[in-house]
C-alpha positions as a Python dict, from the first residue, in 0.01 Angstrom:
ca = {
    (1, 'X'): (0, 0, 0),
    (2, 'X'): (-178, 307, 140),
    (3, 'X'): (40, 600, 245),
    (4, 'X'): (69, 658, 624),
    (5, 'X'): (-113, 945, 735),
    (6, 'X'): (159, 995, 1062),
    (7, 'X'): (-103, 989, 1286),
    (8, 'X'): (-218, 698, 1557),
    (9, 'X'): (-516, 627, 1767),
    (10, 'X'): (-501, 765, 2127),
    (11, 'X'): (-521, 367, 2238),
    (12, 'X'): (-185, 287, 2059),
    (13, 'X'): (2, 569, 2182),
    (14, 'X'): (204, 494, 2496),
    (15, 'X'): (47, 644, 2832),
    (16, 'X'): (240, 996, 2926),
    (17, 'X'): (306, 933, 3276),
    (18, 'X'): (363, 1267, 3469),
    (19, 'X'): (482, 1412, 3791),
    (20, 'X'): (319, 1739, 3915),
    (21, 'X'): (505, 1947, 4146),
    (22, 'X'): (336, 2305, 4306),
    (23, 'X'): (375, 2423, 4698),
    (24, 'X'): (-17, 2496, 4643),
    (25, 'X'): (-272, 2225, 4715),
    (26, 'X'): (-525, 2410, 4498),
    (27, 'X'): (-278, 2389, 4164),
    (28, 'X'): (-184, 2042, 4191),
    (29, 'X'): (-522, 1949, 4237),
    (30, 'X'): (-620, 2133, 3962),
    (31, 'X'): (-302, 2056, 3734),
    (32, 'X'): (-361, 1634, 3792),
    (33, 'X'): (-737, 1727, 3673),
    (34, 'X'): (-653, 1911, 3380),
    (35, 'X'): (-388, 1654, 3276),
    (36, 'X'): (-569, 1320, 3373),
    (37, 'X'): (-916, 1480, 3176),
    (38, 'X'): (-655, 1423, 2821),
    (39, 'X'): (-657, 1079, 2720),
    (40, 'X'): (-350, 859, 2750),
    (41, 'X'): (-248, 1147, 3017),
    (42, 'X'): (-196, 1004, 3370),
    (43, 'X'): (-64, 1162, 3708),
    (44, 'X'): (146, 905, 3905),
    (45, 'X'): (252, 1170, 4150),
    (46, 'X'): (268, 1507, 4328),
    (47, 'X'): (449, 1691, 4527),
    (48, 'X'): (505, 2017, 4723),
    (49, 'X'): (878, 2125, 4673),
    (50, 'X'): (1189, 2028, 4475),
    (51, 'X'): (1338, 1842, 4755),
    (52, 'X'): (1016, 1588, 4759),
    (53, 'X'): (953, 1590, 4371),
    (54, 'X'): (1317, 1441, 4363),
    (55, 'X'): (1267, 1151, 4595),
    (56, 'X'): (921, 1073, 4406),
    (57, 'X'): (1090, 1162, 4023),
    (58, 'X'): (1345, 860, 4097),
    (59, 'X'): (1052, 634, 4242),
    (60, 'X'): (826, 676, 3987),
    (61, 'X'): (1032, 783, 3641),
    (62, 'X'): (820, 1050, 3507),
    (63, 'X'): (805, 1092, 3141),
    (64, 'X'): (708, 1454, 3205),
    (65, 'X'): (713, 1651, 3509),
    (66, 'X'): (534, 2000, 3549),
    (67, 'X'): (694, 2254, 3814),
    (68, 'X'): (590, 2553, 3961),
    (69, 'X'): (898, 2793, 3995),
}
């Protein structure tokens, strides 16, 4: 058979679902638009402080989460 070349398309790679967390409006916005412009990269939430990115982190079960310390 042909020897794997440990690669795979972008379409058969499971979506990276991530959380952004910033206090600033501007990065977040920014931050979702750099990460959502990757393929198989999608935002399913924000938020503005640790408290908040907790509540939403247990909602939605981030694979990833970025955080501004």
């Amino acid at each position: 058979g042909a020897a794997s070349s440990g690669s795979f398309p972008a379409s058969s790679l499971p979506e990276l679902r991530v959380l952004v967390v910033d206090d600033s409006a501007y990065n977040r916005s920014t931050i979702t638009q750099m990460l959502e412009a990757r393929p198989g990269v999608k935002v399913i939430g924000r938020a503005v402080n640790g408290k908040e990115a907790l509540k939403v982190a247990f909602e939605t079960e981030p694979d990833a989460i970025t955080l501004d310390l």
